[in-house]
Amino acid sequence: MANTIRASVIQSCTARFNLSETLDKFESLTRLAKERDGTQLVVFPEGFIGGYPKWSTFSCFVGERISEGRDEFVKYYNAAIEIPSPAIDRIAEVSKATGVFVVMGVIERDVGTLYCTAIFVDPVEGLVAKHRKLLPTACERFIWGQGDGSTLPVVAKKFQSSVEPTHTVHTKISATICWENFMPLLRTYYYSLGTQIYCVPTVDSRETWESSMRHIAFEGRCFVLSACQFATEKDYPPDHAVADANNRNPDNIMINGGSLIVSPLGKVLAGPTRQPEDILTADLDLDDVVRGKFDLDTVGHYSRPDVFQLKANIDPTLI
Amino acid sequence: MANTIRASVIQSCTARFNLSETLDKFESLTRLAKERDGTQLVVFPEGFIGGYPKWSTFSCFVGERISEGRDEFVKYYNAAIEIPSPAIDRIAEVSKATGVFVVMGVIERDVGTLYCTAIFVDPVEGLVAKHRKLLPTACERFIWGQGDGSTLPVVAKKFQSSVEPTHTVHTKISATICWENFMPLLRTYYYSLGTQIYCVPTVDSRETWESSMRHIAFEGRCFVLSACQFATEKDYPPDHAVADANNRNPDNIMINGGSLIVSPLGKVLAGPTRQPEDILTADLDLDDVVRGKFDLDTVGHYSRPDVFQLKANIDPTLI
Amino acid sequence: MANTIRASVIQSCTARFNLSETLDKFESLTRLAKERDGTQLVVFPEGFIGGYPKWSTFSCFVGERISEGRDEFVKYYNAAIEIPSPAIDRIAEVSKATGVFVVMGVIERDVGTLYCTAIFVDPVEGLVAKHRKLLPTACERFIWGQGDGSTLPVVAKKFQSSVEPTHTVHTKISATICWENFMPLLRTYYYSLGTQIYCVPTVDSRETWESSMRHIAFEGRCFVLSACQFATEKDYPPDHAVADANNRNPDNIMINGGSLIVSPLGKVLAGPTRQPEDILTADLDLDDVVRGKFDLDTVGHYSRPDVFQLKANIDPTLI
Amino acid sequence: MANTIRASVIQSCTARFNLSETLDKFESLTRLAKERDGTQLVVFPEGFIGGYPKWSTFSCFVGERISEGRDEFVKYYNAAIEIPSPAIDRIAEVSKATGVFVVMGVIERDVGTLYCTAIFVDPVEGLVAKHRKLLPTACERFIWGQGDGSTLPVVAKKFQSSVEPTHTVHTKISATICWENFMPLLRTYYYSLGTQIYCVPTVDSRETWESSMRHIAFEGRCFVLSACQFATEKDYPPDHAVADANNRNPDNIMINGGSLIVSPLGKVLAGPTRQPEDILTADLDLDDVVRGKFDLDTVGHYSRPDVFQLKANIDPTLI
Amino acid sequence: MANTIRASVIQSCTARFNLSETLDKFESLTRLAKERDGTQLVVFPEGFIGGYPKWSTFSCFVGERISEGRDEFVKYYNAAIEIPSPAIDRIAEVSKATGVFVVMGVIERDVGTLYCTAIFVDPVEGLVAKHRKLLPTACERFIWGQGDGSTLPVVAKKFQSSVEPTHTVHTKISATICWENFMPLLRTYYYSLGTQIYCVPTVDSRETWESSMRHIAFEGRCFVLSACQFATEKDYPPDHAVADANNRNPDNIMINGGSLIVSPLGKVLAGPTRQPEDILTADLDLDDVVRGKFDLDTVGHYSRPDVFQLKANIDPTLI
Amino acid sequence: MANTIRASVIQSCTARFNLSETLDKFESLTRLAKERDGTQLVVFPEGFIGGYPKWSTFSCFVGERISEGRDEFVKYYNAAIEIPSPAIDRIAEVSKATGVFVVMGVIERDVGTLYCTAIFVDPVEGLVAKHRKLLPTACERFIWGQGDGSTLPVVAKKFQSSVEPTHTVHTKISATICWENFMPLLRTYYYSLGTQIYCVPTVDSRETWESSMRHIAFEGRCFVLSACQFATEKDYPPDHAVADANNRNPDNIMINGGSLIVSPLGKVLAGPTRQPEDILTADLDLDDVVRGKFDLDTVGHYSRPDVFQLKANIDPTLI
């Protein structure tokens, strides 16, 4: 059990697309997870900074966009952050102050295009990596661009054992955002780099999500930490789109949570939770990864490279 | 003037997503262009086969799709055609019977994904090439996939001179669909392959479109043949989305046409037309391409390859 | 709903490694599924012919095999069948007589090596394809060889609609055996060939299995038909290995079933069942595949071939 | 609207190749634009300093040059300026005095070669950048050299909002001279650096020019500020070449103007003007760039870097 | 044990290159093996018909042959047999009369070339196959030609079980002559065809031979039946070459025997014998092949076709 | 005799899966071989580092693994080493200090999979190559993965002659682990690269092993240096599996040794030894390889490439 660390997933939501309030929320939740639960790593949901404009259509129709949609995009564009930027600095400061490693979904602005990004912030080194979502889903395709192969990091991180303080635990951490989890070649790539703590910032709160998280944990022999937003109408600006414009109610659920933590053998360690704001914490015994690889190593003894080969292009693309 | 052929752009629309009626329309318009105007090449609009579901949202919202949208997609999926298929055979037969070369926008079905495709059909050789649109725009991104570099043909085609029947005119023909025309690297690639008859199946009927067609003709020193749909509400299934659901009217315009033909020096030879159904015909003197390249050859003496290089990947992508 | 067929998964077990009795069982279960439920396709579990020697070790130790294990292998070898062989003929006859398409797990003998194989038997054409498991798991590795890329069929099959008898339903059928379902590259390959009816002969009766079947159905946008053996000690030869040799009991469960049918959106249509012998039947509306591909086509619009490419080697291997 | 600045294009001409008079003209026009219209940025035409020797051939023939041409070049050479030089200082002083940012076409002398250059002069920092035209057109090729990749700046500049004085507007400014606007790779490069205020010093006064300016604004989602010379025969030295030497007339038009300002959606905000001397001014709402990038970002979400890549070599060339 | 047959290897020699005497010897030894030992299959040594001219040089020197050598070759040529021929008929009659399957080494004459051949003679079907040695060794190269890929048979043969008379035993039989046993690709090819009774007509009587036979049995998981000549000087014509011409002695050993039978696990079942004339007989339990393949199937589960592939060309060579 | 070097095989065992003690053992044995026998090359057995878990089953049964087996795997996984790693550095230091070239079997850890590997360590260059076992046998298949074609080195190494110190001996060295020696295509590949010193780290201590080593030496015309572990129960952790759990005895033999050295003509030069710890040393006259190739060169004059071709794929496999 010496190879154990403690980790948390945070179920919460963006504060009305307000950057400063959302950063405050981040800080208080991270401090709570640290002080109350002794966590060493937290995963925040997709688009936690910048927000997830659920139910919006940005006034897009096949073949037409109208000016209301463009104005809405200007607001969303301005709510996004650049990397690096003062917001990133703030996150790094909290990470440093608490000693907690942070994986978080943010909306990233780069020249004219927004990206749905996950950042990795280390208490000592600050921002160490980012991952841009490779494929936005459906309507997301007109607000976010596509990441390329150059931001697919698996981050090596040493933690102090949560069980034996003198013992150092070596881990590898990745992030896969929302429906990227349905891209088997991407998952295989992460497995091949040895991911052990497979973080999933998401906004998919379907009932089927738990099945996929359990499958991936089992298939990849890794811990899966899925953090979903839980948001109600009051968590959005008052004029934001909702499911039923005729029945607006501040307490109507917009995104239904379902955050959970799964072990490398597919066992649910915590959650799924449907609480509006919740911190799920679990002890991750990294030796469970080895126990799982014993009979299933999708990228080692359980692959057939003579029949199937995966080629990855991780060069950054030029213009 | 010996190096002249006669070509037409067809302004029309899909018949209520009905394949058989649309093929009939294709046949009668092609025969008319041939018999009345003596045309040798016709360009049909984007999505002429399969249809362009203007104003539809397929019930997509950021973060949600509902079952109505999925059912609508099933209908649209079933209206698309495979390549090859009996519909392609029918087009090839008409091409053969009339001796007219056909460039046409179709919705192509390939396993689970639809593509917005342009086909090239030769009177003698039948289907000779296809081009899949590289980048659907906004809402199109949830109904169409992205083409890859393997379907970017520039087709060499010999015609009989429309002026001196014993003379053979050598031409090169390409197709660029709708907003692909705003991809400068794609255009440059087509220029580099020597396109002379730059066909543009489109549904963009904005007033600005003419400017872009003139610019491209001038920049690329090629004839631009832009064929746009013109459609009213009665040309769509009765339950189809419209601009204003409270004011449905069979004669409301859905797509406003604007087809035109431009010379390599940027001169408008025909159109833009706003007629519901129209055939624009012009004589294309291929020597005008040479006249234009005299002082501007974007991919030759007017390039700076020491400063800017374009790399194209035209391999088909694997899975 | 016209694009609907009716299909069944059979939960049962091999009859004490007895070929003739097992074929009788196959016949009576297939006839029952046809006559009672009107099924058009049945999926039988892994190793239904030949048997799955659960709990056996074949007296293998790291570095040693002893003669008892070799004798046990001789028995198991003799219980396997060649393809083709009289056993295959018998299966084809039942398929022909009932009009039911059969997917079944068999142990195949080829010179000195056994393979865990799935066969596809058509009522009209007889044996049309086979798939050899690519990677035996753990102890299976000393009784079965590895299949190669030449037996990865996706079989095109037309059925009469179960709803509108005059309508023809076009389907594509594949088979993935047991833990092959944890090979993401293999699954992706089958998706790329357009599998719609994804059959899963298995003996994995873990509680986590349902999660994986739901994930795969959702990821691949296909119907998943998972047929597991249910076997008790009395279904094995009296001297066969058991979980606890000190507590032999004819009713002790050896393999615990869990067969189920899942839709392309991840919804469980039937099962999981824990009955010793059971037939689960569901109507498969093939249009659900299109509804699912609308927003997720892992091998089409939801892939990133510029970042990840899968290469498949499907040539048969020489010696 | 807070993100708005006010900008002008100046339609005018060089004063008979006279440097001092031309600088006076520059000063008075700039002061007028500032004082009357409240402008914050002005764009002057191509070769405003140094002059554009329209209709001259410099006595060049294919295979021969004669001494008259050489003498004419000596005059032209002497009319050009070095960078830096007192002329530049004068421009900087006016900029400082008025607070107006200046983009201007000048003929630059560098040892033995002349370049057609655009300079960027900041009210505070003075000369901040220059761009040398990459490709002279036709006869220009025997009076001007080719710039290299080291002078392709996109200048970041903060302005005070013209609407809310306390608000700072961040902008990016580039310059593309005359037919460089028909170099799609160069334009793409500028887009990739985030140009928002795309300045066009030119002498192309064709009717087709408006089309190209509108196309570029739309394609690049930037404001296009095109400043063209308007010149008559009297604006040139008396012995200068003219269109028809037999019909010299001081009022004959040599360059016909056509300056204009276009928005990022392709809408003409001001012009095209055919006045001999004119100042066109418009308010530029920088949020329009974001509104435009919403559905078209040629170098972000609307590119296909997997198919087309642009490589830029921006190193200065050695001798 | 039901899958058992009884087989013998014959250690003997050619009778002074005398065909008729040698055929008599063959008949008496075969009858003895049948009548005394109940054998069902016999293997005779290399060159049993035709003879193995040990110690001869055929008067060859590097660069020269002299007429004595030519005359010696004439004698040897005449002692060889054609296939078919009366000698073959005689062998087939004995086989039929005794019911014994015969594998025998013969010197085959085909127009101008001799081959070192093994024949397979069935009691019912007569001559069923032949194999020509692929590579003569050293001096053999000037008396024998090279066989090609068309005579590499593995013969399927059903025997009556020697243990349970009502049981039929299915076997596969091959022959590999002398140093062909040091050709790993040839052996692999035979393994791939499923050889179970691997016959070895030879004249190699070295002490190391036993090691190789044991290795091959183990590697190929087959029974190895190695039949070697045992000959003394008196078994050769009086003028035949000998080891030491100065010490001719009728009892001097020319070829030292060493025939043996090995099981698929490498166990020696009979021999090696050094008796001048000997019949070694063993019961071959064909299930031992399966027991052996359990953990080693060189051409099945114990191969790596993704790394190593063997291509065999078995077309007959043209002239 | 000038072309002679002196080489040793080491018979010993891993020290209770203890890395540090095992490295000490390696050092003292290597120093002894050098100082006492003057050896220049040592071969250590299979899995010398990491250990060979004889008699263990890792609690695997067909169809089931239990948690005890997974925990046992964690221990075994942790006992393995990465390449490179400090353990490799230690081996290289000893090699450097003694001047002895080392071939050694180690258990290699690579992300989630273990490999049975042979390393080649040069006194000057350190680690120069490694070979991963291509095919684990039976139970080994659930603890080790399969190597690919990219680690099949034949290492060229110059030694000082052990007879004439001024003479340089050129050699080629390969390693084939345990039952890989029953892969005829692998052996042929090594022969084709010119292996002369064919090293065999093994744990096969069967009586038949000597036969195979002699055959391979003869067939390949190379020196075979086979080093086997000799281990008793006390050399394993106290709770390790044994042959008979009811009769544990510290002196019971687990692996029975049998190391030996064979010449290219199949002659045993040293061993087989059954001593618990032993160093066998022999002088290897490399000219014997040539003497053997005179009449048998399996990959040269004694091959039939017109009939049999071996294709090797030595590219590293991707994921």
Short mmCIF file of C-alpha atoms in Angstrom, two decimals, chain C residues 151-316:
data_model
loop_
_atom_site.label_atom_id
_atom_site.label_comp_id
_atom_site.label_asym_id
_atom_site.label_seq_id
_atom_site.Cartn_x
_atom_site.Cartn_y
_atom_site.Cartn_z
CA THR C 151 -9.71 -13.72 -40.29
CA LEU C 152 -11.25 -10.41 -39.28
CA PRO C 153 -14.43 -10.49 -41.37
CA VAL C 154 -17.34 -8.12 -41.31
CA VAL C 155 -20.04 -10.03 -43.12
CA ALA C 156 -22.64 -8.24 -45.26
CA LYS C 157 -26.01 -9.94 -44.90
CA LYS C 158 -29.47 -9.04 -46.14
CA PHE C 159 -32.47 -9.91 -43.99
CA GLN C 160 -36.16 -9.63 -44.58
CA SER C 161 -37.53 -6.83 -42.41
CA SER C 162 -39.24 -8.23 -39.34
CA VAL C 163 -41.76 -5.38 -39.55
CA GLU C 164 -42.42 -4.92 -43.25
CA PRO C 165 -41.94 -8.27 -44.95
CA THR C 166 -41.43 -6.78 -48.39
CA HIS C 167 -38.56 -4.62 -47.20
CA THR C 168 -34.94 -5.78 -47.32
CA VAL C 169 -32.65 -4.82 -44.46
CA HIS C 170 -28.93 -4.54 -45.21
CA THR C 171 -26.70 -5.32 -42.25
CA LYS C 172 -23.05 -5.90 -41.43
CA ILE C 173 -22.08 -8.47 -38.82
CA SER C 174 -18.82 -9.04 -36.95
CA ALA C 175 -17.65 -11.13 -34.02
CA THR C 176 -15.22 -10.22 -31.24
CA ILE C 177 -14.44 -12.87 -28.70
CA CYS C 178 -14.22 -12.27 -24.95
CA TRP C 179 -11.25 -10.06 -24.02
CA GLU C 180 -10.61 -9.09 -27.60
CA ASN C 181 -13.19 -6.54 -26.61
CA PHE C 182 -10.44 -4.83 -24.65
CA MET C 183 -8.34 -4.33 -27.80
CA PRO C 184 -9.23 -0.81 -28.92
CA LEU C 185 -7.42 -1.10 -32.24
CA LEU C 186 -9.29 -4.25 -33.18
CA ARG C 187 -12.60 -2.64 -32.30
CA THR C 188 -11.70 0.42 -34.35
CA TYR C 189 -10.92 -1.80 -37.29
CA TYR C 190 -14.32 -3.45 -37.10
CA TYR C 191 -16.00 -0.06 -36.78
CA SER C 192 -14.17 1.08 -39.90
CA LEU C 193 -15.65 -1.79 -41.86
CA GLY C 194 -19.11 -0.68 -40.83
CA THR C 195 -20.10 -3.33 -38.31
CA GLN C 196 -23.68 -2.83 -37.16
CA ILE C 197 -24.38 -6.11 -35.40
CA TYR C 198 -21.36 -6.59 -33.18
CA CYS C 199 -21.52 -10.14 -31.82
CA VAL C 200 -19.63 -11.12 -28.71
CA PRO C 201 -19.22 -14.79 -27.91
CA THR C 202 -17.72 -14.77 -24.42
CA VAL C 203 -17.19 -16.56 -21.15
CA ASP C 204 -16.52 -13.43 -19.13
CA SER C 205 -19.32 -13.32 -16.59
CA ARG C 206 -17.86 -10.58 -14.39
CA GLU C 207 -20.16 -7.84 -13.15
CA THR C 208 -18.05 -5.29 -15.06
CA TRP C 209 -18.87 -6.91 -18.40
CA GLU C 210 -22.14 -5.03 -18.80
CA SER C 211 -20.26 -1.71 -18.57
CA SER C 212 -17.93 -2.69 -21.35
CA MET C 213 -20.71 -3.90 -23.62
CA ARG C 214 -22.59 -0.64 -23.11
CA HIS C 215 -19.47 1.41 -23.74
CA ILE C 216 -18.68 -0.46 -26.95
CA ALA C 217 -22.22 -0.13 -28.26
CA PHE C 218 -22.10 3.60 -27.59
CA GLU C 219 -18.56 4.10 -28.93
CA GLY C 220 -19.09 2.01 -32.05
CA ARG C 221 -22.71 3.00 -32.60
CA CYS C 222 -23.62 -0.63 -33.15
CA PHE C 223 -25.86 -3.25 -31.62
CA VAL C 224 -23.87 -5.41 -29.24
CA LEU C 225 -25.06 -9.00 -28.80
CA SER C 226 -23.08 -10.62 -26.03
CA ALA C 227 -23.63 -14.36 -25.48
CA CYS C 228 -21.97 -15.89 -22.44
CA GLN C 229 -21.88 -19.49 -21.30
CA PHE C 230 -23.70 -20.41 -18.11
CA ALA C 231 -22.27 -23.63 -16.75
CA THR C 232 -22.30 -25.58 -13.50
CA GLU C 233 -20.02 -28.36 -12.41
CA LYS C 234 -22.39 -31.00 -13.78
CA ASP C 235 -21.90 -29.55 -17.26
CA TYR C 236 -18.25 -30.61 -17.16
CA PRO C 237 -16.69 -34.08 -17.20
CA PRO C 238 -16.68 -35.44 -13.63
CA ASP C 239 -12.90 -35.15 -13.25
CA HIS C 240 -12.65 -31.58 -14.53
CA ALA C 241 -11.01 -28.89 -12.44
CA VAL C 242 -13.35 -26.80 -10.27
CA ALA C 243 -12.97 -23.69 -8.15
CA ASP C 244 -12.77 -25.64 -4.93
CA ALA C 245 -11.87 -29.31 -5.24
CA ASN C 246 -12.91 -29.88 -1.63
CA ASN C 247 -16.45 -28.75 -2.23
CA ARG C 248 -17.53 -30.27 -5.48
CA ASN C 249 -21.25 -29.85 -6.06
CA PRO C 250 -23.03 -30.50 -9.36
CA ASP C 251 -24.85 -27.17 -9.01
CA ASN C 252 -21.82 -25.00 -8.29
CA ILE C 253 -21.60 -22.29 -10.88
CA MET C 254 -18.59 -22.47 -13.16
CA ILE C 255 -19.49 -19.66 -15.58
CA ASN C 256 -22.16 -17.24 -14.50
CA GLY C 257 -23.71 -16.00 -17.75
CA GLY C 258 -24.71 -12.37 -18.07
CA SER C 259 -25.68 -12.35 -21.75
CA LEU C 260 -27.22 -9.10 -22.94
CA ILE C 261 -28.19 -7.01 -25.95
CA VAL C 262 -27.36 -3.28 -26.13
CA SER C 263 -28.47 -0.59 -28.59
CA PRO C 264 -26.17 1.85 -30.45
CA LEU C 265 -26.93 4.55 -27.89
CA GLY C 266 -25.81 2.31 -25.04
CA LYS C 267 -29.27 1.30 -23.85
CA VAL C 268 -29.68 -2.26 -22.58
CA LEU C 269 -32.42 -3.90 -24.69
CA ALA C 270 -32.38 -7.30 -22.99
CA GLY C 271 -30.58 -8.92 -20.08
CA PRO C 272 -28.18 -9.26 -18.51
CA THR C 273 -29.59 -12.68 -17.69
CA ARG C 274 -28.26 -15.08 -15.06
CA GLN C 275 -30.54 -17.99 -16.06
CA PRO C 276 -28.80 -21.31 -16.75
CA GLU C 277 -30.34 -21.53 -20.17
CA ASP C 278 -31.93 -18.51 -21.72
CA ILE C 279 -32.74 -16.90 -25.03
CA LEU C 280 -32.78 -13.11 -25.11
CA THR C 281 -34.44 -11.60 -28.15
CA ALA C 282 -34.67 -8.00 -29.31
CA ASP C 283 -35.77 -6.06 -32.34
CA LEU C 284 -32.81 -4.25 -33.88
CA ASP C 285 -33.82 -1.07 -35.70
CA LEU C 286 -30.79 -0.54 -37.95
CA ASP C 287 -31.70 3.13 -38.33
CA ASP C 288 -30.51 3.51 -34.73
CA VAL C 289 -26.99 3.07 -36.06
CA VAL C 290 -27.48 6.16 -38.23
CA ARG C 291 -29.07 8.05 -35.36
CA GLY C 292 -25.99 7.28 -33.32
CA LYS C 293 -23.49 8.12 -36.04
CA PHE C 294 -25.12 11.53 -36.27
CA ASP C 295 -22.99 12.88 -33.46
CA LEU C 296 -20.35 10.16 -33.07
CA ASP C 297 -18.68 8.30 -35.91
CA THR C 298 -15.40 7.09 -34.49
CA VAL C 299 -14.09 6.15 -37.91
CA GLY C 300 -15.56 9.06 -39.84
CA HIS C 301 -16.34 12.58 -38.76
CA TYR C 302 -15.27 11.85 -35.19
CA SER C 303 -11.74 10.71 -36.02
CA ARG C 304 -8.53 12.67 -36.38
CA PRO C 305 -6.60 10.82 -39.07
CA ASP C 306 -4.10 13.64 -39.20
CA VAL C 307 -3.10 12.83 -35.62
CA PHE C 308 -3.79 9.10 -35.30
CA GLN C 309 -3.73 6.51 -38.03
CA LEU C 310 -4.45 2.84 -37.68
CA LYS C 311 -2.66 0.45 -40.00
CA ALA C 312 -4.07 -3.03 -40.37
CA ASN C 313 -2.20 -5.99 -41.79
CA ILE C 314 -4.81 -8.45 -42.99
CA ASP C 315 -2.62 -10.68 -45.08
CA PRO C 316 -2.57 -14.28 -44.02
#
